PDB file of C-alpha atoms in Angstrom:
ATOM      1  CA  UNK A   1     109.415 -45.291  20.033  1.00 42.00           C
ATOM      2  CA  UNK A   2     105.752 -44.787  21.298  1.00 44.00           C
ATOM      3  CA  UNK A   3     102.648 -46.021  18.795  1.00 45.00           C
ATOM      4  CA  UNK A   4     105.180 -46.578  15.852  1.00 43.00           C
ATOM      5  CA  UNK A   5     102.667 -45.876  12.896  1.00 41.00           C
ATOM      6  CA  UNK A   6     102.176 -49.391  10.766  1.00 42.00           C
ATOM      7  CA  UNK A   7     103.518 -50.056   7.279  1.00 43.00           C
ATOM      8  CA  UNK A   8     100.339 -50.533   5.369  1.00 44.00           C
ATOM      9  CA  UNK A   9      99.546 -50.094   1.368  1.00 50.00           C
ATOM     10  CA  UNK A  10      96.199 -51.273  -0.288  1.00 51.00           C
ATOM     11  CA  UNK A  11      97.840 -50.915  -3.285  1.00 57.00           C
ATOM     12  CA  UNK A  12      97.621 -55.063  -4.723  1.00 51.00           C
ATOM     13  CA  UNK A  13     100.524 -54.757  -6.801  1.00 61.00           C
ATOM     14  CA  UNK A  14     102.659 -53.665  -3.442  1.00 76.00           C
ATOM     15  CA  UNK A  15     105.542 -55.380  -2.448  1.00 87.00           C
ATOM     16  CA  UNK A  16     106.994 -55.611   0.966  1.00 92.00           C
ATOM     17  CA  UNK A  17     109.844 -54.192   1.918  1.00 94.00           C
ATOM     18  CA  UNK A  18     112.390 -53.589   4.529  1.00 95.00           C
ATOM     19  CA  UNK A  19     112.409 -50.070   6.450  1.00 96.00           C
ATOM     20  CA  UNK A  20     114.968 -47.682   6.008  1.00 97.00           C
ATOM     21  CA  UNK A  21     117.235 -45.601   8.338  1.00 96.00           C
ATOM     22  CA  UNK A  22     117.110 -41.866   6.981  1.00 97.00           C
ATOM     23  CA  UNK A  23     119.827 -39.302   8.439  1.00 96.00           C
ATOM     24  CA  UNK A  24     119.698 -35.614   7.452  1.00 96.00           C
ATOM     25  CA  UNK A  25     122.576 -33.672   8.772  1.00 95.00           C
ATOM     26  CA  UNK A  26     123.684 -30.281   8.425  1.00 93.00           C
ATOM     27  CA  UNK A  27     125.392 -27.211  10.030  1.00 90.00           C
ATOM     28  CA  UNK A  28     123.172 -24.791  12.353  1.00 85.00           C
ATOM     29  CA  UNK A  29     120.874 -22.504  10.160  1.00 84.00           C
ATOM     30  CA  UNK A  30     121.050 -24.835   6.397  1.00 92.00           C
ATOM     31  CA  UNK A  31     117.756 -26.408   6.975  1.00 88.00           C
ATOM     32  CA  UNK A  32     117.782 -29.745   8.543  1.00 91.00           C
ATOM     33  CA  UNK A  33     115.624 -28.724  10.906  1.00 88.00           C
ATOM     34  CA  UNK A  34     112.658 -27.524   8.060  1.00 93.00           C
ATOM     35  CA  UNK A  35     113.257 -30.276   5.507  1.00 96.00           C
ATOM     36  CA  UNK A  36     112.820 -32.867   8.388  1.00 94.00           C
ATOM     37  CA  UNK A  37     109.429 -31.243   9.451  1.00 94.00           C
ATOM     38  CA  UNK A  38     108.259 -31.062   5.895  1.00 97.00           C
ATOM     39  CA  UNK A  39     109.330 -34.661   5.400  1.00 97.00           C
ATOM     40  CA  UNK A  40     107.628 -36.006   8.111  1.00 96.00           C
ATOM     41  CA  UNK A  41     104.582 -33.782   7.360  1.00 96.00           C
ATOM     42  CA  UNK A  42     104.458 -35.263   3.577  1.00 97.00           C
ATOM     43  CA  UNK A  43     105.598 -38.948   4.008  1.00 96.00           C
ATOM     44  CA  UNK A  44     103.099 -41.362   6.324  1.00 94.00           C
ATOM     45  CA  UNK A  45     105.923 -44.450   5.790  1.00 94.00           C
ATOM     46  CA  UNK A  46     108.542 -42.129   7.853  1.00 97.00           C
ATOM     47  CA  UNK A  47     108.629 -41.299  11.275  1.00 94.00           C
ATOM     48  CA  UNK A  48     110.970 -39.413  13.777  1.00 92.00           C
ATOM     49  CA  UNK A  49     113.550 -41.743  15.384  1.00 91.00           C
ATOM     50  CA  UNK A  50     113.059 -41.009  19.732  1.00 89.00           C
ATOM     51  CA  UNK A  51     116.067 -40.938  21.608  1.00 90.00           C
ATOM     52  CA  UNK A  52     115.939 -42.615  25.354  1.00 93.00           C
ATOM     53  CA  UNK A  53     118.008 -39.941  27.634  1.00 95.00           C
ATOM     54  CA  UNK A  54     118.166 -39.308  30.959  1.00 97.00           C
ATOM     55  CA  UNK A  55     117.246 -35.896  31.595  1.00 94.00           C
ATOM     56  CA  UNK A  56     113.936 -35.929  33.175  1.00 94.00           C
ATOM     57  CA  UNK A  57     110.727 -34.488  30.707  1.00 93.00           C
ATOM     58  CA  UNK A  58     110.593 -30.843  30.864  1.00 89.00           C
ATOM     59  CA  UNK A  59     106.151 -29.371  30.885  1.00 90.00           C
ATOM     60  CA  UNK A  60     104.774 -31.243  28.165  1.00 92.00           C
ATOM     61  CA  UNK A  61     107.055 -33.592  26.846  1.00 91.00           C
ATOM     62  CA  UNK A  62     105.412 -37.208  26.620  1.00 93.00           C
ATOM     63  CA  UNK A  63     107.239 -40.519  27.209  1.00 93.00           C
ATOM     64  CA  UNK A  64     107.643 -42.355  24.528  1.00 87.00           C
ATOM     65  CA  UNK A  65     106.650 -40.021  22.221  1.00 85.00           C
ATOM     66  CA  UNK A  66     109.736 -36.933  22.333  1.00 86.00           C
ATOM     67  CA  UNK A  67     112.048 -39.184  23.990  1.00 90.00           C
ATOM     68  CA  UNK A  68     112.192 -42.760  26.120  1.00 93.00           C
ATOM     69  CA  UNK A  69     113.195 -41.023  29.372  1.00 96.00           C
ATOM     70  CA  UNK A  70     114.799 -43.646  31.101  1.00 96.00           C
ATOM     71  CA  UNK A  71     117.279 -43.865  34.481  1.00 96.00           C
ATOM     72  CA  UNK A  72     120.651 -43.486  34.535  1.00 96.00           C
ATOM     73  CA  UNK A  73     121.059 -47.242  35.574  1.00 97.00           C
ATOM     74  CA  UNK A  74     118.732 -48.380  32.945  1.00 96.00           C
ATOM     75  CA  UNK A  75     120.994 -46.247  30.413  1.00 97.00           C
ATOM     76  CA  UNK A  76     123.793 -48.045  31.837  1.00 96.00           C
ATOM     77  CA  UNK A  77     122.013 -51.399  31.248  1.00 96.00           C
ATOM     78  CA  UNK A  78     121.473 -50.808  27.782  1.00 95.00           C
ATOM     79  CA  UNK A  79     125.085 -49.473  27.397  1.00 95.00           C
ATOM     80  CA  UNK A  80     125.938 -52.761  28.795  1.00 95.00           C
ATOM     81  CA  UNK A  81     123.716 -54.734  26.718  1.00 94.00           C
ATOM     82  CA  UNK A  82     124.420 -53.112  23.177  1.00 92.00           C
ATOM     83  CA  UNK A  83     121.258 -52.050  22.727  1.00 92.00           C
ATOM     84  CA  UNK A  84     122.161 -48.635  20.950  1.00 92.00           C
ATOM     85  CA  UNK A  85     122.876 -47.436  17.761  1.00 89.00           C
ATOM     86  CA  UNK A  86     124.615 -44.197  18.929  1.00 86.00           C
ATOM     87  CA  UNK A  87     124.922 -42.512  22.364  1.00 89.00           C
ATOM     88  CA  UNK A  88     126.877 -39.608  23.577  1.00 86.00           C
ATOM     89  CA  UNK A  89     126.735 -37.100  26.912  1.00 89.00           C
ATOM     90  CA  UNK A  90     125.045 -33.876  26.374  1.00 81.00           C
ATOM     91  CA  UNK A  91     125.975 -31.536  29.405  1.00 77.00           C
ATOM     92  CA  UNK A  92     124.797 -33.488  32.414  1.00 88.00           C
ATOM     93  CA  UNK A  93     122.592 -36.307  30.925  1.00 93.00           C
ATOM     94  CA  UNK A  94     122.852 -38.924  28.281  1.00 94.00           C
ATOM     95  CA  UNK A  95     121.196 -39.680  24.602  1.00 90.00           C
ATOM     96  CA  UNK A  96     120.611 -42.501  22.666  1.00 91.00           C
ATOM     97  CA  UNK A  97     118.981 -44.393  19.975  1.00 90.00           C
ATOM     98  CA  UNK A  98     117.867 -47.732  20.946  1.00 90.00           C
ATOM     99  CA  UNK A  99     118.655 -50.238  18.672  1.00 90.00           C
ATOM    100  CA  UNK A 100     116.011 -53.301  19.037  1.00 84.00           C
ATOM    101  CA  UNK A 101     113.122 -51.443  18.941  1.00 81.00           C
ATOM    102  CA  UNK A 102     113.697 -49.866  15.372  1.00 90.00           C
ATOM    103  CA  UNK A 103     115.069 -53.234  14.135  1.00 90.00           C
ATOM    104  CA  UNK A 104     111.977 -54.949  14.556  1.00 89.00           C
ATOM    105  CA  UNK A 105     110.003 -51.535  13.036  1.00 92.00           C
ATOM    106  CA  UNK A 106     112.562 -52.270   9.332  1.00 94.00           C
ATOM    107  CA  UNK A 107     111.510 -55.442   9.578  1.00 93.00           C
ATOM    108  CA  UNK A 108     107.940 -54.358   8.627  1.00 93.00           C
ATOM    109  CA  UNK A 109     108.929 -51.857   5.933  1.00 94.00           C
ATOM    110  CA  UNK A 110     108.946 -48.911   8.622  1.00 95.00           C
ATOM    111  CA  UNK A 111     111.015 -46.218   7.760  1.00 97.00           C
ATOM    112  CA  UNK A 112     113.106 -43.739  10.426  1.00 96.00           C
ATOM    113  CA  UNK A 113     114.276 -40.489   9.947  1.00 96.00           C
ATOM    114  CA  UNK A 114     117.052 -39.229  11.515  1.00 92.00           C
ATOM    115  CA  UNK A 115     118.123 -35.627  12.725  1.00 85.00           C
ATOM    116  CA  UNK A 116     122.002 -36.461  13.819  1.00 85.00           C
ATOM    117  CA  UNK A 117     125.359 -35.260  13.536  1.00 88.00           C
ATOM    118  CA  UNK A 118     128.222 -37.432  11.380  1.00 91.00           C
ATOM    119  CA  UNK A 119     129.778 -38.581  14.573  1.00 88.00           C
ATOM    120  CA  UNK A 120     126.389 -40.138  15.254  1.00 86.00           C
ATOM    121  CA  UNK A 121     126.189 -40.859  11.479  1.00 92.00           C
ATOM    122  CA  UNK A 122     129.556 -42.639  12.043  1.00 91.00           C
ATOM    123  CA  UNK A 123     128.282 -44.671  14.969  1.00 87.00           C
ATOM    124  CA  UNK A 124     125.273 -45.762  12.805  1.00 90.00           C
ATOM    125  CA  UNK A 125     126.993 -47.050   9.911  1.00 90.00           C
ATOM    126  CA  UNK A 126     129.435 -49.018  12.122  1.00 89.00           C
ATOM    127  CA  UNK A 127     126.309 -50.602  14.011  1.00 86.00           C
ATOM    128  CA  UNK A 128     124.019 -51.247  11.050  1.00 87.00           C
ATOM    129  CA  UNK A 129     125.162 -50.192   7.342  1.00 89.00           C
ATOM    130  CA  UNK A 130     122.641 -51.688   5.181  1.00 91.00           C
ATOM    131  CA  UNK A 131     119.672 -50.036   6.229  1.00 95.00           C
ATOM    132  CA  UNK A 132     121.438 -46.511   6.848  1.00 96.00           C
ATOM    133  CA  UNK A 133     120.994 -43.922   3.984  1.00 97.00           C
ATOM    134  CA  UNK A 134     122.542 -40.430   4.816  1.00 97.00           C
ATOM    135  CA  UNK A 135     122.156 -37.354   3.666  1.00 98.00           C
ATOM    136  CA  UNK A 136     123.882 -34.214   4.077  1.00 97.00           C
ATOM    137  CA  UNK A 137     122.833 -30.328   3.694  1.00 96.00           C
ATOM    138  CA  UNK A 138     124.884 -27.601   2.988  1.00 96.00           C
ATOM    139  CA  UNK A 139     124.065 -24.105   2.601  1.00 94.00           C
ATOM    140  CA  UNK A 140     124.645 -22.432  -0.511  1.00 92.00           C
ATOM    141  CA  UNK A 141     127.784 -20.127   1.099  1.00 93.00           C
ATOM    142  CA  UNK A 142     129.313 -19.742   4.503  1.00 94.00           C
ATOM    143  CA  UNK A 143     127.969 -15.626   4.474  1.00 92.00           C
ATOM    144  CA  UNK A 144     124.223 -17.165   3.372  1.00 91.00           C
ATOM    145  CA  UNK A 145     124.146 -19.343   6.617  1.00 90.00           C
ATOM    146  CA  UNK A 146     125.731 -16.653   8.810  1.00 91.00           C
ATOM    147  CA  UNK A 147     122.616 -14.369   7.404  1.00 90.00           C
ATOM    148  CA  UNK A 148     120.128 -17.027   8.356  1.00 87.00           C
ATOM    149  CA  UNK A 149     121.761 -17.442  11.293  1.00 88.00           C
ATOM    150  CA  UNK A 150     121.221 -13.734  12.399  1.00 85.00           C
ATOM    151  CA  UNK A 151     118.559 -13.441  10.333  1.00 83.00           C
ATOM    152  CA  UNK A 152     117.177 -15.972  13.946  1.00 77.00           C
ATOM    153  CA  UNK A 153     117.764 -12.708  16.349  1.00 71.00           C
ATOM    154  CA  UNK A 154     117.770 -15.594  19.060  1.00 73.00           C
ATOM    155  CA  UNK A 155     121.650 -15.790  19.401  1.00 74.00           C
ATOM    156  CA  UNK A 156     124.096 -12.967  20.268  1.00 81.00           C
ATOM    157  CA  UNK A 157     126.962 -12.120  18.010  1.00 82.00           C
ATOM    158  CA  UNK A 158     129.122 -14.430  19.750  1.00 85.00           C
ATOM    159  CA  UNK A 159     127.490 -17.558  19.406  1.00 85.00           C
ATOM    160  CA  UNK A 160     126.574 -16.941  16.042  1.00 88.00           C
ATOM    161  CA  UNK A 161     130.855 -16.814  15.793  1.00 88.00           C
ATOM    162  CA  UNK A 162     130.933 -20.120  17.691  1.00 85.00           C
ATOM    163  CA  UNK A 163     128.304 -21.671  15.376  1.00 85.00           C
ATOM    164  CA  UNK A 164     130.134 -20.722  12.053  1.00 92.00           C
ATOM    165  CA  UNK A 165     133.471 -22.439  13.780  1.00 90.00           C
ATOM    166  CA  UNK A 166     131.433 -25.339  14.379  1.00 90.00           C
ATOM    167  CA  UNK A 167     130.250 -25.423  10.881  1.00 91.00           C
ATOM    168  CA  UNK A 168     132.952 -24.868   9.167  1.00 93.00           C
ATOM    169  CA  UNK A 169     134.270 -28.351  10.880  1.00 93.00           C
ATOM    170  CA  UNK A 170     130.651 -30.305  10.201  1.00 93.00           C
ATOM    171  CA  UNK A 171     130.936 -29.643   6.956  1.00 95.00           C
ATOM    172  CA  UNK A 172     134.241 -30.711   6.190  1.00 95.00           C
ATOM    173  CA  UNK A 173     132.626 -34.260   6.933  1.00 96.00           C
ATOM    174  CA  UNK A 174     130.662 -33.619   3.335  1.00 96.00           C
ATOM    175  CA  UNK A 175     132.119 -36.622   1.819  1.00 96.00           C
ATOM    176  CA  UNK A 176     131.300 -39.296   4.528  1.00 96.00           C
ATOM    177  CA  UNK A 177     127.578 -39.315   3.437  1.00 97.00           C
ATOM    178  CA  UNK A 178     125.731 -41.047   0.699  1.00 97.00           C
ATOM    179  CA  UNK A 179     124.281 -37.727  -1.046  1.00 98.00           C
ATOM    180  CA  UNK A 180     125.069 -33.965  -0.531  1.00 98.00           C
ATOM    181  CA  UNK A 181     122.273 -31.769  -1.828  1.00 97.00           C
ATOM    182  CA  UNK A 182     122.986 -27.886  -1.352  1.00 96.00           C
ATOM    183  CA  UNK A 183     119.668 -25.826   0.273  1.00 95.00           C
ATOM    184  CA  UNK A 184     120.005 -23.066  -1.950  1.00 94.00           C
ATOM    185  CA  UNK A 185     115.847 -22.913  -2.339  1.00 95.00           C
ATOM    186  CA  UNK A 186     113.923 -25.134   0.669  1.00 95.00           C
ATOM    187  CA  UNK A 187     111.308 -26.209  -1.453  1.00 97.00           C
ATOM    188  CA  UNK A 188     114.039 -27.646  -4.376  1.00 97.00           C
ATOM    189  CA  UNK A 189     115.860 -29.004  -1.719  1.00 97.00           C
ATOM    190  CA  UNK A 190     113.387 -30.815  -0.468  1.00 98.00           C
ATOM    191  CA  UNK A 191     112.313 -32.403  -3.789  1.00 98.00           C
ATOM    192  CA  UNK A 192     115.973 -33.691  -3.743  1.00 98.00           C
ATOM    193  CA  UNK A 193     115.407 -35.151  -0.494  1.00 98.00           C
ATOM    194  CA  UNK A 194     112.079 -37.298  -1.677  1.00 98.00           C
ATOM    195  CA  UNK A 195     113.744 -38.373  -4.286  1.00 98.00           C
ATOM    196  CA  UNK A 196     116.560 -39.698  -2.934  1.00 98.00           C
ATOM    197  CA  UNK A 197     114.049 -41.181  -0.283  1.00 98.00           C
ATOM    198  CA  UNK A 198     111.834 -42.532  -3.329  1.00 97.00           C
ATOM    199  CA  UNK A 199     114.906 -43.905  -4.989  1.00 97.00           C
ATOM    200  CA  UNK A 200     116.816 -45.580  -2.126  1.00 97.00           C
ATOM    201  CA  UNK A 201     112.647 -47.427  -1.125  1.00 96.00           C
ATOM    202  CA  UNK A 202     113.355 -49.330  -4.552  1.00 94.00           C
ATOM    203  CA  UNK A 203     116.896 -50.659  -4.052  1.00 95.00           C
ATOM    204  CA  UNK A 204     116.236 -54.406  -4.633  1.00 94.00           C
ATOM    205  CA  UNK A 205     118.215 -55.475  -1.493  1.00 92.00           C
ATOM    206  CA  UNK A 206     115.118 -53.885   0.134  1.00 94.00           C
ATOM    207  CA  UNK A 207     112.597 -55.486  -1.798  1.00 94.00           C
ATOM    208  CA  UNK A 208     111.884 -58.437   0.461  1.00 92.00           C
ATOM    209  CA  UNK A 209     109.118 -59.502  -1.295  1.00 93.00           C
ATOM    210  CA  UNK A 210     110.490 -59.870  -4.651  1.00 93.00           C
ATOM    211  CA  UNK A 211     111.415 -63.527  -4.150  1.00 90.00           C
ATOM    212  CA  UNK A 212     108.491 -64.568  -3.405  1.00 92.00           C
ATOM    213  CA  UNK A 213     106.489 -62.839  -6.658  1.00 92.00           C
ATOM    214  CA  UNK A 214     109.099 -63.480  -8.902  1.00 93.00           C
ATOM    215  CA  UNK A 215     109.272 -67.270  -7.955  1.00 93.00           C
ATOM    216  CA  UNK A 216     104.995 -67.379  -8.609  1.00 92.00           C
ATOM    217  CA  UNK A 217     105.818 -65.014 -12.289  1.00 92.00           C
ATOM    218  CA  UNK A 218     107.842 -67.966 -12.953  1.00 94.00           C
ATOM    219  CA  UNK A 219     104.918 -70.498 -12.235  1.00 85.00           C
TER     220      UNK A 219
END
């Protein structure tokens, strides 16, 4: 996880509260990708989940900080050991999300966000429901995404086919998430987003410091 940034608030009337586990999923070109740079660019109580994998850092890329790069005996140890959320091969090496280092983070009201797909939205809600909140993006039509898509010129004609098959069978998992907000306009979209975020903060199961300031209220 690297320097995971501190839950702090100066604000008196503040309660504590436990962290949050934030997934934003969508099909290739709908926006995942923006909305979860403008969150994190916007929101100093939310910070990027890092995957441990095994492929070894390409120029640049800092341990700890874009991923826990790890051996493929440790992976196995920590396969062994239950110590991730979700894991799955990607071509010749191995990703996952380690599990006790963001529990202890929630603890102290930190709050993760997640760029996943719903199989490793799946895995998450299986390993640790109460603290996941998912949300799901879907472009406004199938021809809008396939003109963002191009709109790219990074992809020849034929993987832009093979990532319209692919999203036509992402999105059919719509209805496993929590909320579905279409990203019709980014900057609408991503007002939805906050205030789901804001919203979901304030459940009382979260507030773990009610207790405590309702039982001195009470005198």
């Amino acid at each position: 996880m690297g320097d995971t940034p501190q839950h702090t608030n100066d604000d008196p009337g503040h309660l504590n509260r436990r962290g949050l586990m934030f997934i934003l999923s969508s099909p290739s070109g709908a926006g995942k990708t923006t909305l979860s740079r403008m969150l994190l660019e916007a929101d100093p109580e939310i910070a990027l989940s890092v995957s441990a994998t095994t492929r070894p850092p390409r120029k640049g890329e800092i341990d700890g900080v874009h991923y826990h790069f790890v051996s493929d005996a440790k992976f196995d140890q920590m396969v062994e050991e239950d110590d991730f959320y979700e894991w799955a091969p990607v071509f010749d090496h191995r990703y996952g999300t380690p599990k006790g280092l963001i529990r202890n983070a929630l603890k102290e009201g930190q709050d993760f966000l997640f760029d996943i797909d719903w199989q490793g939205t799946q895995q998450l809600y299986q390993k640790d429901q109460q603290d996941v909140v998912s949300v799901f993006i879907l472009p406004p039509s199938l021809e809008e995404l396939r003109r963002r898509l191009e709109e790219r010129a990074t992809d020849s004609g034929d993987v832009i086919d093979g990532r319209m098959e692919r999203a036509r069978g992402e999105i059919s998992h719509w209805a496993e998430y929590d909320y579905v907000v279409i990203n019709d306009d980014v900057d609408a979209c991503f007002a939805k987003v906050r205030e789901i975020l804001d919203a979901e903060r304030m459940r009382r199961t979260r507030q773990t410091g009610l207790i405590p300031f309702v039982r001195e209220l009470m005198g």
